[in-house]
CSV table of C-alpha atoms and ligand atoms in Angstrom, one decimal:
chain,number,residue,atom,x,y,z
A,265,MET,CA,75.5,-71.7,19.2
A,266,GLY,CA,74.9,-72.1,23.0
A,267,SER,CA,74.9,-75.0,25.3
A,268,HIS,CA,75.3,-77.7,22.3
A,269,SER,CA,78.2,-76.0,20.6
A,270,ASN,CA,80.9,-78.4,19.9
A,271,LEU,CA,83.9,-76.6,21.6
A,272,ASP,CA,86.6,-78.9,19.9
A,273,GLU,CA,86.0,-77.0,16.9
A,274,ALA,CA,86.0,-73.0,16.2
A,275,ILE,CA,82.4,-71.5,16.2
A,276,GLU,CA,81.5,-68.5,14.4
A,277,ILE,CA,79.9,-66.2,17.3
A,278,SER,CA,78.8,-63.6,14.8
A,279,SER,CA,79.6,-63.0,11.3
A,280,GLY,CA,83.4,-63.1,10.5
A,281,VAL,CA,84.0,-63.3,14.5
A,282,TYR,CA,85.2,-66.7,15.4
A,283,TRP,CA,85.6,-68.3,19.0
A,284,VAL,CA,89.3,-70.0,18.8
A,285,GLY,CA,89.5,-70.7,22.6
A,286,ALA,CA,90.1,-73.4,24.7
A,287,GLY,CA,89.7,-75.3,27.8
A,288,THR,CA,86.0,-74.7,28.5
A,289,LYS,CA,85.1,-77.9,29.9
A,290,THR,CA,88.0,-77.2,32.9
A,291,PHE,CA,87.8,-74.6,35.7
A,292,LEU,CA,89.8,-71.8,33.8
A,293,SER,CA,88.9,-71.7,29.9
A,294,ARG,CA,90.7,-69.3,27.9
A,295,ASN,CA,88.3,-67.4,25.3
A,296,SER,CA,90.6,-66.1,22.1
A,297,PHE,CA,88.7,-65.3,19.1
A,298,LEU,CA,89.8,-64.5,15.2
A,299,ARG,CA,88.4,-61.8,13.3
A,300,VAL,CA,88.2,-62.1,9.9
A,301,TYR,CA,87.9,-59.0,7.8
A,302,GLU,CA,86.9,-59.0,4.3
A,303,GLY,CA,86.4,-55.4,2.3
A,304,ASN,CA,86.2,-54.7,-1.1
A,305,LYS,CA,89.9,-53.7,-1.7
A,306,ALA,CA,91.3,-55.8,1.5
A,307,THR,CA,90.8,-58.5,3.6
A,308,GLY,CA,92.4,-58.8,7.1
A,309,THR,CA,92.8,-60.9,10.2
A,310,LEU,CA,93.0,-60.1,13.6
A,311,LEU,CA,93.8,-62.9,16.5
A,312,ILE,CA,92.2,-61.3,20.0
A,313,ASP,CA,93.9,-62.7,23.4
A,314,PRO,CA,95.8,-65.5,21.7
A,315,GLY,CA,96.0,-67.8,24.3
A,316,PRO,CA,98.9,-70.1,26.4
A,317,THR,CA,101.1,-72.0,24.9
A,318,SER,CA,99.6,-75.5,26.3
A,319,ASP,CA,96.7,-74.1,23.6
A,320,PHE,CA,98.8,-74.0,20.8
A,321,VAL,CA,97.2,-77.3,19.2
A,322,SER,CA,93.6,-76.4,19.7
A,323,LEU,CA,94.5,-72.7,18.9
A,324,SER,CA,96.3,-74.1,15.6
A,325,HIS,CA,93.2,-76.6,14.6
A,326,LYS,CA,90.6,-74.1,15.1
A,327,VAL,CA,92.2,-71.1,13.4
A,328,SER,CA,93.5,-73.6,10.2
A,329,SER,CA,89.6,-74.4,9.9
A,330,ILE,CA,88.8,-71.1,8.9
A,331,LEU,CA,91.8,-69.7,7.2
A,332,PRO,CA,93.6,-72.2,4.8
A,333,GLY,CA,96.9,-70.2,5.9
A,334,GLY,CA,96.7,-71.3,9.6
A,335,LEU,CA,98.1,-69.2,12.4
A,336,ALA,CA,101.0,-68.4,10.0
A,337,SER,CA,98.9,-66.0,8.0
A,338,ILE,CA,97.6,-64.2,10.8
A,339,ASN,CA,99.7,-60.7,10.8
A,340,LEU,CA,97.8,-59.0,13.5
A,341,ALA,CA,97.3,-59.8,17.5
A,342,PHE,CA,95.4,-57.8,20.2
A,343,ILE,CA,96.1,-59.0,23.6
A,344,ASN,CA,94.7,-57.2,26.4
A,345,HIS,CA,97.5,-57.4,29.0
A,346,GLN,CA,100.5,-59.4,29.6
A,347,ASP,CA,99.8,-62.5,31.7
A,348,PRO,CA,100.9,-65.9,30.4
A,349,ASP,CA,97.1,-67.2,29.5
A,350,VAL,CA,96.8,-64.5,27.1
A,351,VAL,CA,100.0,-63.6,25.3
A,352,GLY,CA,102.0,-67.5,26.2
A,353,VAL,CA,101.8,-68.4,22.4
A,354,LEU,CA,103.0,-65.0,21.0
A,355,PRO,CA,106.7,-66.6,20.6
A,356,LYS,CA,105.5,-69.1,18.5
A,357,LEU,CA,103.2,-67.2,16.2
A,358,TYR,CA,106.4,-64.8,15.7
A,359,ALA,CA,108.5,-67.7,14.9
A,360,MET,CA,105.9,-69.1,12.0
A,361,ASN,CA,105.5,-65.7,10.7
A,362,ARG,CA,108.0,-62.9,11.2
A,363,LYS,CA,105.2,-60.2,9.6
A,364,LEU,CA,103.4,-60.4,12.6
A,365,ASN,CA,102.1,-57.2,14.3
A,366,ILE,CA,101.0,-57.0,17.6
A,367,ILE,CA,98.2,-54.2,19.0
A,368,ALA,CA,98.3,-53.5,23.0
A,369,THR,CA,99.3,-50.6,25.4
A,370,GLU,CA,102.6,-49.4,25.8
A,371,ASP,CA,102.5,-50.6,29.8
A,372,THR,CA,101.7,-53.9,28.7
A,373,TRP,CA,104.1,-54.1,25.7
A,374,ARG,CA,107.1,-53.2,27.6
A,375,LEU,CA,106.8,-56.6,29.4
A,376,VAL,CA,105.2,-59.0,26.8
A,377,SER,CA,108.4,-57.6,24.2
A,378,LEU,CA,111.0,-59.3,27.4
A,379,ASN,CA,109.6,-62.7,25.8
A,380,GLY,CA,112.0,-62.8,23.1
A,381,LEU,CA,109.7,-60.6,21.2
A,382,ALA,CA,111.2,-57.5,20.8
A,383,SER,CA,111.6,-57.3,17.1
A,384,VAL,CA,107.9,-57.6,16.8
A,385,ARG,CA,106.4,-54.8,14.8
A,386,PHE,CA,104.4,-53.1,17.7
A,387,ARG,CA,101.5,-51.2,17.3
A,388,SER,CA,100.7,-48.7,20.2
A,389,ILE,CA,97.1,-47.9,21.0
A,390,ASP,CA,98.3,-45.3,23.6
A,391,GLN,CA,97.3,-42.5,21.0
A,392,VAL,CA,94.1,-43.9,20.0
A,393,GLN,CA,92.8,-45.0,23.2
A,394,GLU,CA,88.5,-44.6,23.1
A,395,GLN,CA,88.9,-42.9,19.8
A,396,ARG,CA,87.5,-45.2,16.4
A,397,LEU,CA,89.7,-46.5,14.3
A,398,VAL,CA,89.1,-47.4,10.7
A,399,LEU,CA,90.9,-50.4,9.1
A,400,PRO,CA,91.5,-50.7,5.5
A,401,THR,CA,88.6,-53.2,4.9
A,402,GLY,CA,86.3,-50.1,6.2
A,403,HIS,CA,85.5,-51.7,9.6
A,404,LYS,CA,85.6,-49.9,12.8
A,405,LEU,CA,87.5,-50.5,16.1
A,406,GLN,CA,87.6,-48.8,19.4
A,407,PHE,CA,90.3,-49.5,22.4
A,408,ILE,CA,89.1,-49.1,25.7
A,409,PRO,CA,91.6,-49.2,28.6
A,410,THR,CA,90.2,-50.7,31.7
A,411,PRO,CA,93.2,-49.5,34.0
A,412,TYR,CA,93.8,-52.2,37.2
A,413,CYS,CA,91.0,-54.3,35.6
A,414,HIS,CA,93.6,-56.2,36.6
A,415,PHE,CA,96.5,-54.7,35.2
A,416,ARG,CA,97.3,-51.2,34.9
A,417,GLY,CA,97.7,-51.1,30.7
A,418,ALA,CA,94.8,-53.8,30.3
A,419,SER,CA,92.3,-52.6,27.3
A,420,MET,CA,89.3,-54.0,25.8
A,421,ILE,CA,88.8,-54.0,22.5
A,422,TYR,CA,85.2,-53.1,20.8
A,423,ASP,CA,84.2,-54.5,17.0
A,424,LEU,CA,81.7,-52.1,16.0
A,425,GLU,CA,80.4,-53.9,13.2
A,426,SER,CA,79.5,-57.1,15.5
A,427,ARG,CA,79.1,-55.4,18.5
A,428,ILE,CA,81.3,-57.5,20.3
A,429,LEU,CA,83.5,-56.2,23.1
A,430,PHE,CA,86.4,-57.9,24.0
A,431,THR,CA,86.7,-57.6,27.8
A,432,GLY,CA,89.9,-59.9,28.8
A,433,ASP,CA,90.0,-60.7,32.2
A,434,PHE,CA,87.3,-58.2,33.3
A,435,LEU,CA,83.8,-59.8,33.5
A,436,GLY,CA,85.5,-63.2,33.3
A,437,GLY,CA,84.5,-66.1,35.3
A,438,VAL,CA,86.0,-69.7,36.4
A,439,GLU,CA,82.9,-71.6,36.1
A,440,ALA,CA,83.3,-74.6,33.4
A,441,SER,CA,80.2,-73.7,31.2
A,442,GLY,CA,79.2,-73.7,28.0
A,443,LEU,CA,80.0,-70.9,25.2
A,444,ILE,CA,77.7,-68.8,26.3
A,445,ALA,CA,77.0,-67.5,29.9
A,446,THR,CA,73.9,-68.1,32.2
A,447,GLN,CA,72.9,-66.7,35.4
A,448,GLU,CA,74.3,-69.9,37.0
A,449,ASN,CA,78.0,-68.5,36.0
A,450,TRP,CA,77.8,-65.5,38.2
A,451,ALA,CA,79.4,-67.3,41.4
A,452,GLY,CA,82.5,-68.3,39.1
A,453,ILE,CA,82.4,-64.5,37.6
A,454,LYS,CA,82.5,-63.5,41.4
A,455,ALA,CA,85.0,-65.8,42.8
A,456,PHE,CA,87.4,-64.6,39.9
A,457,HIS,CA,86.9,-61.0,40.7
A,458,GLN,CA,87.3,-61.3,43.9
A,459,LEU,CA,90.5,-63.0,43.4
A,460,TYR,CA,92.3,-61.2,40.9
A,461,MET,CA,90.7,-57.4,40.3
A,462,PRO,CA,92.3,-55.3,42.8
A,463,SER,CA,89.5,-52.9,43.9
A,464,ASN,CA,85.6,-52.1,43.4
A,465,GLU,CA,87.0,-48.7,42.1
A,466,ALA,CA,88.9,-49.9,38.8
A,467,ILE,CA,85.7,-52.2,38.1
A,468,LYS,CA,83.5,-49.0,38.7
A,469,LEU,CA,85.3,-47.4,36.2
A,470,ALA,CA,85.6,-50.1,33.7
A,471,VAL,CA,81.7,-50.5,33.9
A,472,LYS,CA,81.2,-46.6,33.4
A,473,LYS,CA,83.4,-46.9,30.2
A,474,ILE,CA,81.0,-49.8,28.7
A,475,ARG,CA,77.7,-48.0,29.6
A,476,ALA,CA,79.1,-45.1,28.0
A,477,LEU,CA,79.6,-47.1,24.8
A,478,GLU,CA,77.8,-45.9,21.4
A,479,PRO,CA,76.4,-47.9,20.3
A,480,ALA,CA,75.7,-50.4,23.3
A,481,PRO,CA,77.4,-53.9,22.7
A,482,LEU,CA,75.3,-56.7,22.1
A,483,THR,CA,77.8,-59.4,23.7
A,484,LEU,CA,80.4,-58.9,26.6
A,485,ALA,CA,83.5,-61.2,25.6
A,486,PRO,CA,85.7,-62.0,28.3
A,487,GLN,CA,88.8,-63.9,28.0
A,488,HIS,CA,87.3,-66.4,30.5
A,489,GLY,CA,83.9,-67.9,31.3
A,490,GLY,CA,80.7,-67.6,29.0
A,491,LEU,CA,80.1,-65.1,26.7
A,492,ILE,CA,77.4,-62.4,28.6
A,493,LYS,CA,74.5,-61.4,26.0
A,494,GLY,CA,71.1,-60.3,26.5
A,495,ASP,CA,69.4,-59.2,29.9
A,496,LEU,CA,72.1,-60.6,31.8
A,497,ILE,CA,74.7,-58.0,30.5
A,498,GLU,CA,72.8,-55.4,32.9
A,499,LEU,CA,72.7,-57.6,35.4
A,500,VAL,CA,76.2,-58.7,35.6
A,501,LEU,CA,77.1,-54.9,35.4
A,502,GLU,CA,75.3,-54.0,38.1
A,503,ARG,CA,76.2,-56.4,40.5
A,504,ILE,CA,80.0,-56.5,39.9
A,505,SER,CA,79.9,-52.5,40.3
A,506,GLU,CA,78.6,-53.3,44.2
A,507,LEU,CA,81.0,-56.2,44.3
A,508,PRO,CA,83.9,-55.8,47.0
A,509,VAL,CA,87.0,-57.3,45.7
A,510,GLY,CA,90.9,-57.9,46.2
A,511,LEU,CA,92.1,-55.1,48.3
A,512,ASP,CA,88.6,-54.0,49.5
A,513,ILE,CA,88.2,-57.2,51.4
A,514,VAL,CA,91.6,-57.4,52.6
A,515,THR,CA,91.5,-53.7,54.2
A,516,SER,CA,88.0,-54.5,55.6
A,517,LEU,CA,88.6,-57.8,57.4
A,518,ASN,CA,92.4,-56.5,58.0
A,519,ASP,CA,91.9,-56.6,61.8
A,520,ARG,CA,89.1,-59.4,61.8
A,521,LEU,CA,90.7,-62.1,59.6
A,522,PRO,CA,93.2,-63.4,62.5
A,523,ALA,CA,90.6,-64.3,64.8
A,524,LEU,CA,88.0,-66.0,62.2
A,525,ILE,CA,91.0,-68.2,61.3
A,526,ALA,CA,91.6,-69.0,64.8
A,527,GLY,CA,88.1,-69.5,65.4
A,528,LEU,CA,88.0,-71.5,62.1
A,529,ASN,CA,90.9,-73.8,63.2
A,530,ASP,CA,89.3,-74.0,66.9
A,531,VAL,CA,86.2,-75.5,65.0
A,532,LEU,CA,88.2,-77.8,63.0
A,533,VAL,CA,89.4,-79.6,65.9
A,534,ALA,CA,86.3,-80.1,67.1
A,535,VAL,CA,85.3,-81.3,63.9
A,536,LYS,CA,88.2,-83.7,63.2
A,537,GLU,CA,87.3,-85.4,67.0
A,538,THR,CA,83.5,-85.7,65.6
A,539,MET,CA,84.1,-86.6,62.0
A,540,GLY,CA,87.4,-88.5,62.0
A,541,GLU,CA,90.8,-86.8,60.9
A,542,TYR,CA,91.4,-88.7,57.8
A,543,LYS,CA,87.6,-87.7,56.4
A,544,VAL,CA,88.5,-84.0,57.4
A,545,ASP,CA,91.7,-83.7,56.2
A,546,ARG,CA,90.1,-84.9,52.8
A,547,ILE,CA,87.7,-82.8,52.8
A,548,LEU,CA,89.9,-79.8,53.3
A,549,ARG,CA,92.4,-81.0,50.6
A,550,ASP,CA,89.6,-81.4,47.9
A,551,PHE,CA,87.7,-78.6,49.1
A,552,LYS,CA,86.9,-76.0,46.0
A,553,PRO,CA,84.0,-73.9,46.4
A,554,GLU,CA,82.4,-71.6,43.6
A,555,GLY,CA,82.6,-73.1,40.5
A,556,GLU,CA,85.7,-75.6,41.7
A,557,TYR,CA,87.9,-72.5,42.1
A,558,PRO,CA,91.1,-73.9,44.0
A,559,SER,CA,92.7,-72.7,47.3
A,560,LEU,CA,90.5,-70.1,48.5
A,561,ILE,CA,91.4,-71.7,51.8
A,562,THR,CA,95.1,-71.9,52.3
A,563,LEU,CA,96.3,-75.0,54.8
A,564,GLY,CA,99.6,-74.9,56.8
A,565,ARG,CA,101.6,-78.2,57.0
A,566,ASP,CA,100.1,-79.0,60.4
A,567,GLY,CA,96.7,-78.9,58.5
A,568,LEU,CA,95.4,-75.7,59.9
A,569,VAL,CA,94.2,-72.9,58.3
A,570,LYS,CA,97.0,-70.4,57.4
A,571,ASP,CA,95.1,-67.9,55.2
A,572,ILE,CA,91.6,-67.1,53.5
A,573,LYS,CA,91.1,-65.3,49.9
A,574,GLY,CA,88.1,-64.1,48.6
A,575,ASP,CA,84.9,-63.6,51.0
A,576,PRO,CA,86.3,-65.3,54.0
A,577,PHE,CA,82.6,-65.8,55.5
A,578,GLU,CA,81.7,-67.5,52.2
A,579,ALA,CA,84.4,-69.2,52.0
A,580,ILE,CA,83.9,-70.5,55.7
A,581,ASN,CA,80.2,-71.1,54.8
A,582,ALA,CA,80.8,-73.0,52.1
A,583,LEU,CA,83.3,-75.4,53.9
A,584,LEU,CA,81.3,-75.8,56.7
A,585,ASN,CA,78.3,-76.8,54.5
A,586,THR,CA,80.9,-79.3,52.8
A,587,PHE,CA,81.1,-80.7,56.3
A,588,MET,CA,77.8,-81.0,57.1
A,589,ASP,CA,76.9,-82.8,53.5
A,590,SER,CA,79.5,-85.7,54.3
A,591,ALA,CA,78.2,-85.9,58.2
A,592,THR,CA,76.1,-88.3,60.0
A,593,GLU,CA,72.9,-86.9,61.2
A,594,LYS,CA,74.3,-87.5,64.7
A,595,GLN,CA,77.4,-85.8,63.6
A,596,GLN,CA,75.6,-82.8,62.4
A,597,LYS,CA,73.6,-82.4,65.6
A,598,LEU,CA,77.1,-81.9,67.5
A,599,LEU,CA,78.5,-79.8,64.9
A,600,ARG,CA,75.8,-77.3,64.3
A,601,PRO,CA,75.7,-75.3,67.4
A,602,MET,CA,79.6,-74.7,66.9
A,603,PHE,CA,79.3,-73.5,63.4
A,604,ASN,CA,76.6,-71.4,64.1
A,605,LEU,CA,78.5,-69.7,66.5
A,606,LEU,CA,81.4,-69.0,64.4
A,607,MET,CA,79.3,-67.7,61.9
A,608,LEU,CA,78.0,-65.2,64.1
B,39,FE2,FE1,95.2,-61.9,33.9
B,40,FE2,FE1,93.3,-64.1,32.2
């Protein structure tokens, strides 16, 4: 395991728990997991966050390497929430196996069932939330809702044997990386949450629920980015608890953002005069701060900035640094005072 894992193949991350995800080399990886339960009297399989339609070939290949019957033999799938990167492949799974059961909250299922899945056997977790469930194999599971992280009906699933907590989008990151997260992944986790999580209050509630788990999880397995283990768990939980996201950023900057954007556009005119329009337009077009995450800065047709998502000061700072990196020494001298003024 670790940075040398071959991500083209399934990886056993704990006894009976396999990573069967995809796209780990791209900016937004998808982590899917297959749990194989072996008991004295029964066996069972559970597919956690199956993934988008576009990952079908990869998922099928990885699952077939673990289960001789492949995807068609999976009778149980769990979904954290209803986004296409989690549920897209479900209609295909159902077409392969009419005995498929899907576990989710009712708020999630109401939306997912519209995807041609109305006749699927649905197992609601609303009644068993926060309680432990014992499977026929004797294995224990717990479902922990994380309201508004990022969907109202989002729910984590905790595997009590492996002590792996599957957190869905919560604690996910956009950074391209290996299977296991390192400190470097914080920037990507932060960018993802600033964009997709609605409020810090929702995050705090989810963190509180994670901290209350007994026994404490050994691994936090989000649907995107690296798996969080060891000392990194406490570090990430601490940092994420203090992170302003979504509406926190929008409301706190409501009055100041237009002025900031206007200031940035003034600076851009000067940068174009100094460095040449062609070069500046190219930098703006390719600009991807925070682990190559696109479109933190929205450009209008006129080449001017229309909107900034995430933390605007950080986004602008990253952009100005990109200009500085590709400017000559002489150009840097001209631009630096202007940049300093904007960031005051
Ligand atoms: Fe999502
Ligand atoms: Fe997601």
